[in-house]
Amino acid sequence: MALTLRFLPPLPSPAAAMSSTAARALTSVSRAAFSWKPTGRPQQTLAAAVSRSGVGLHLGACVTATLFPTQAGEGRYFLVEGEEEARVAAEVWNAEPRSQLCTTLRRGEGAHTRVRTVEHLLSAMEALGVDNCRIELSGGDEVPTIGCQWVSTYLDDNIYSSKIAPARTFCIFEEVEEMRAAGLIKGGSLENAMVCSISGGWLNPPLRFEDEPCRHKILDLIGDFSLFAQNGNQGFPIAHIIAYKAGHALHTDFLIHLSGKNTVDQEQLAGQCSNVYGSYSSYVR
């Protein structure tokens, strides 16, 4: 075996060399160099739908992804449960330029709908020749231990004092560090709040009620609805109120709409039920 050595002139600094190489590469590449002409291989999709559930890597939320076969030419795209204009195509134009640690897709500039950590699934599809597929995502907030809870009750002084007021605030353990980094819950502890882990359940049992999280959501709702008070009159309306996936933003939007001072599109208001933070339901009379 013969070994030939070739001596080259001294190289510039690594940074300069990299910059020069990149510049030459970009200059030599043009859009005309690429085409999506047929290769002779028919487009493919899945033989049947398949569904998997698990905990997301970065946000720690429980999510279910269901993959469906689609027609040729549709490509690969995501549909997010409860989001308006939720179709997010798996195309480079939808990739967020500064997404850290994972690939994040969004529908367009400033769009609310985002799908994170798509690279693993798309890698498998690309390598195995799944050209067309609809990926439906649901969940994202549901914690197994909390599940879906409903509370139905009339309200008076005694019921509030005994069944609602003792219900403590709560949080998800996997979200604690993110909230603290944002300057929130710095005074929170296992002494004044319930803490639930997605994988480990309640960290500070026992609960005061089996459905304590849902009861606390009722407490929140009553507090928010108190903002409807005017001139010393009580704010909570005499009404049959059903709150589904309720949250503070949804409460205040509803009150503004109820006041008649600001018209909120009915469909938009209803759609927010799936967008606000929360994975539980409350039913109040």
Coordinates of C-alpha atoms in Angstrom, one line a residue:
M1 CA 0.0 0.0 0.0
A2 CA 1.5 3.3 -1.0
L3 CA 0.9 6.5 1.0
T4 CA 1.2 9.8 -0.8
L5 CA 1.7 13.0 1.2
R6 CA 0.7 16.3 -0.2
F7 CA 2.0 19.5 1.3
L8 CA -0.3 22.5 1.2
P9 CA 0.4 26.2 1.9
P10 CA -0.4 27.5 5.4
L11 CA -4.1 27.9 6.2
P12 CA -5.7 31.1 7.5
S13 CA -7.2 31.1 10.9
P14 CA -10.1 28.6 11.5
A15 CA -12.7 31.4 11.7
A16 CA -11.5 33.0 8.5
A17 CA -11.3 29.7 6.7
M18 CA -14.8 28.8 7.7
S19 CA -16.1 32.1 6.7
S20 CA -14.4 32.0 3.3
T21 CA -15.6 28.4 2.6
A22 CA -19.1 29.2 3.6
A23 CA -19.1 32.3 1.3
R24 CA -17.8 30.3 -1.6
A25 CA -20.4 27.6 -1.0
L26 CA -23.3 30.0 -0.8
T27 CA -22.1 31.8 -4.0
S28 CA -21.9 28.5 -5.9
V29 CA -25.4 27.4 -4.8
S30 CA -28.5 28.8 -6.5
R31 CA -32.2 27.9 -6.4
A32 CA -31.9 26.6 -9.9
A33 CA -29.6 23.8 -8.6
F34 CA -32.6 22.2 -6.9
S35 CA -35.7 20.7 -8.3
W36 CA -38.5 18.4 -7.1
K37 CA -38.9 16.5 -10.3
P38 CA -40.4 13.0 -10.0
T39 CA -37.9 10.3 -9.2
G40 CA -40.1 7.5 -10.4
R41 CA -41.0 6.3 -6.9
P42 CA -44.7 6.6 -6.1
Q43 CA -45.6 8.8 -3.1
Q44 CA -46.4 6.7 0.0
T45 CA -48.6 7.0 3.1
L46 CA -49.4 4.9 6.0
A47 CA -51.4 1.6 5.6
A48 CA -53.6 2.5 8.6
A49 CA -53.9 5.0 11.5
V50 CA -51.7 4.6 14.5
S51 CA -51.7 6.4 17.9
R52 CA -49.2 6.8 20.7
S53 CA -49.3 8.7 24.0
G54 CA -46.5 9.9 26.2
V55 CA -44.8 12.8 28.0
G56 CA -43.2 15.5 25.9
L57 CA -39.4 15.8 26.3
H58 CA -39.2 19.6 26.9
L59 CA -42.5 20.7 28.3
G60 CA -43.2 17.5 30.2
A61 CA -46.8 17.5 29.1
C62 CA -48.8 14.4 28.3
V63 CA -49.6 14.3 24.6
T64 CA -51.3 11.9 22.2
A65 CA -50.2 11.8 18.6
T66 CA -52.4 10.0 16.1
L67 CA -51.0 9.5 12.5
F68 CA -53.4 9.1 9.7
P69 CA -52.9 8.1 6.0
T70 CA -53.6 10.9 3.5
Q71 CA -53.8 11.5 -0.2
A72 CA -50.8 12.0 -2.5
G73 CA -49.7 15.6 -2.7
E74 CA -50.9 16.5 0.8
G75 CA -47.5 16.2 2.4
R76 CA -46.8 15.8 6.1
Y77 CA -48.6 18.2 8.5
F78 CA -49.8 18.6 12.1
L79 CA -53.2 19.4 13.4
V80 CA -53.4 20.7 17.0
E81 CA -56.5 20.0 19.0
G82 CA -58.5 23.1 19.9
E83 CA -56.3 25.6 18.0
E84 CA -57.8 28.0 15.4
E85 CA -56.2 27.5 11.9
A86 CA -54.3 24.6 13.5
R87 CA -52.9 23.0 10.3
V88 CA -49.1 23.3 10.5
A89 CA -47.2 22.0 7.5
A90 CA -43.9 20.3 8.1
E91 CA -42.0 22.7 5.8
V92 CA -38.9 24.7 6.3
W93 CA -40.9 28.0 5.9
N94 CA -42.7 27.2 9.1
A95 CA -39.6 26.5 11.2
E96 CA -38.9 29.0 14.0
P97 CA -35.4 30.4 13.3
R98 CA -34.3 30.7 17.0
S99 CA -35.9 27.5 18.4
Q100 CA -33.5 26.1 21.0
L101 CA -32.9 22.4 21.8
C102 CA -35.6 21.2 19.4
T103 CA -37.2 22.0 16.0
T104 CA -40.3 24.1 16.4
L105 CA -42.9 24.6 13.7
R106 CA -45.5 27.4 13.6
R107 CA -48.2 28.3 11.1
G108 CA -46.7 31.7 10.3
E109 CA -45.1 34.8 11.8
G110 CA -46.6 35.6 15.2
A111 CA -48.8 32.5 15.0
H112 CA -50.0 31.1 18.3
T113 CA -50.0 27.5 17.2
R114 CA -46.7 25.8 17.7
V115 CA -45.5 22.2 17.5
R116 CA -42.2 21.4 19.3
T117 CA -39.7 18.5 19.0
V118 CA -40.9 17.4 15.6
E119 CA -37.5 16.3 14.3
H120 CA -37.7 12.7 15.7
L121 CA -41.0 11.8 14.1
L122 CA -40.2 13.5 10.9
S123 CA -36.8 11.8 10.7
A124 CA -38.5 8.4 10.9
M125 CA -41.1 9.4 8.2
E126 CA -38.4 10.7 5.8
A127 CA -36.2 7.7 6.2
L128 CA -39.0 5.2 5.9
G129 CA -40.7 6.9 2.9
V130 CA -43.9 8.2 4.5
D131 CA -44.4 11.2 2.2
N132 CA -48.0 12.1 3.1
C133 CA -49.4 12.0 6.7
R134 CA -51.7 13.9 9.0
I135 CA -50.5 14.0 12.6
E136 CA -53.2 15.0 15.0
L137 CA -52.0 16.2 18.5
S138 CA -54.2 16.3 21.5
G139 CA -53.6 16.9 25.2
G140 CA -50.5 18.9 26.1
D141 CA -51.9 19.9 29.5
E142 CA -53.6 16.8 31.0
V143 CA -51.9 15.3 34.1
P144 CA -52.9 11.6 34.7
T145 CA -53.4 11.9 38.5
I146 CA -55.7 15.0 38.1
G147 CA -57.5 13.7 35.0
C148 CA -60.9 15.2 34.2
Q149 CA -62.8 16.4 37.2
W150 CA -66.4 17.8 37.5
V151 CA -68.0 19.5 40.4
S152 CA -71.7 20.5 40.5
T153 CA -73.0 22.6 43.4
Y154 CA -75.2 25.4 44.5
L155 CA -73.5 28.3 46.2
D156 CA -74.3 29.8 49.6
D157 CA -72.3 30.9 52.6
N158 CA -72.1 27.4 54.1
I159 CA -71.3 25.5 51.0
Y160 CA -68.6 28.0 50.0
S161 CA -67.0 27.9 53.5
S162 CA -67.0 24.1 53.8
K163 CA -66.6 22.9 50.2
I164 CA -64.8 25.6 48.2
A165 CA -62.7 27.8 50.4
P166 CA -60.5 25.0 51.8
A167 CA -59.5 23.9 48.3
R168 CA -55.8 24.9 47.8
T169 CA -54.1 26.2 44.7
F170 CA -52.0 23.7 42.9
C171 CA -49.3 23.4 40.3
I172 CA -47.5 20.8 38.1
F173 CA -44.0 19.8 39.5
E174 CA -42.4 19.7 36.0
E175 CA -43.4 23.3 35.4
V176 CA -42.1 24.7 38.7
E177 CA -38.6 25.7 37.5
E178 CA -39.9 27.3 34.4
M179 CA -42.4 29.4 36.4
R180 CA -39.7 30.4 38.9
A181 CA -37.3 31.4 36.1
A182 CA -40.2 33.7 34.9
G183 CA -40.3 35.3 38.3
L184 CA -43.4 33.5 39.5
I185 CA -44.4 31.3 42.5
K186 CA -41.3 32.4 44.5
G187 CA -43.4 32.1 47.7
G188 CA -44.9 28.7 46.8
S189 CA -44.1 25.6 48.8
L190 CA -45.4 22.2 49.7
E191 CA -46.9 24.0 52.7
N192 CA -49.3 26.3 50.9
A193 CA -50.0 24.5 47.6
M194 CA -50.7 21.1 46.1
V195 CA -47.9 19.9 43.8
C196 CA -48.6 17.1 41.3
S197 CA -46.0 15.3 39.2
I198 CA -46.9 14.0 35.8
S199 CA -45.2 10.7 36.5
G200 CA -45.3 10.5 40.3
G201 CA -48.7 11.9 41.3
W202 CA -49.2 14.1 44.3
L203 CA -46.0 15.0 46.1
N204 CA -47.7 16.3 49.3
P205 CA -50.8 14.2 50.0
P206 CA -53.4 13.8 51.4
L207 CA -55.8 16.0 49.5
R208 CA -58.6 17.7 51.4
F209 CA -61.1 16.6 48.8
E210 CA -60.8 14.0 46.0
D211 CA -61.6 16.7 43.5
E212 CA -59.7 19.5 45.2
P213 CA -58.1 20.9 42.0
C214 CA -61.6 21.3 40.4
R215 CA -62.9 23.0 43.6
H216 CA -60.1 25.4 43.6
K217 CA -60.9 26.3 39.9
I218 CA -64.4 27.2 41.2
L219 CA -62.8 29.4 43.8
D220 CA -60.8 31.1 41.1
L221 CA -63.9 31.6 38.9
I222 CA -65.9 33.2 41.8
G223 CA -63.0 35.6 42.5
D224 CA -62.7 36.6 38.8
F225 CA -66.4 37.1 38.4
S226 CA -66.4 39.4 41.4
L227 CA -64.7 41.9 39.1
F228 CA -68.2 42.3 37.5
A229 CA -69.3 44.2 40.6
Q230 CA -70.4 47.8 40.2
N231 CA -71.3 50.5 42.7
G232 CA -71.1 48.2 45.6
N233 CA -73.3 45.5 44.1
Q234 CA -72.1 41.9 44.0
G235 CA -70.4 40.8 40.8
F236 CA -71.3 37.1 40.7
P237 CA -74.4 36.9 38.4
I238 CA -77.6 34.9 39.3
A239 CA -77.1 32.3 36.6
H240 CA -76.4 28.7 35.8
I241 CA -72.7 28.8 34.9
I242 CA -70.8 26.0 33.2
A243 CA -67.0 26.4 33.0
Y244 CA -65.0 24.0 30.8
K245 CA -61.2 24.1 31.0
A246 CA -61.7 27.5 32.7
G247 CA -58.9 30.0 33.2
H248 CA -58.4 33.6 34.3
A249 CA -58.1 35.0 30.7
L250 CA -61.3 33.2 29.6
H251 CA -63.2 34.5 32.7
T252 CA -62.3 38.1 32.1
D253 CA -63.0 37.9 28.4
F254 CA -66.4 36.5 29.2
L255 CA -67.2 39.2 31.7
I256 CA -66.2 41.9 29.2
H257 CA -68.5 40.3 26.6
L258 CA -71.3 40.0 29.2
S259 CA -71.0 43.7 30.0
G260 CA -71.7 44.6 26.4
K261 CA -68.9 47.2 26.3
N262 CA -66.8 45.1 24.0
T263 CA -68.1 42.7 21.4
V264 CA -66.2 39.4 21.3
D265 CA -66.8 37.0 18.5
Q266 CA -68.8 34.0 19.9
E267 CA -66.7 31.4 18.0
Q268 CA -63.5 33.0 19.1
L269 CA -64.6 33.1 22.7
A270 CA -65.7 29.5 22.6
G271 CA -62.4 28.5 20.9
Q272 CA -60.4 29.9 23.8
C273 CA -61.8 27.2 26.0
S274 CA -59.2 24.8 24.5
N275 CA -56.4 27.4 24.5
V276 CA -56.3 28.6 28.1
Y277 CA -54.0 26.8 30.6
G278 CA -55.8 24.1 32.4
S279 CA -56.5 20.4 32.2
Y280 CA -59.6 20.1 34.3
S281 CA -63.2 21.0 34.2
S282 CA -65.6 22.6 36.6
Y283 CA -69.4 22.8 36.7
V284 CA -71.0 25.4 38.8
R285 CA -74.6 26.3 39.6

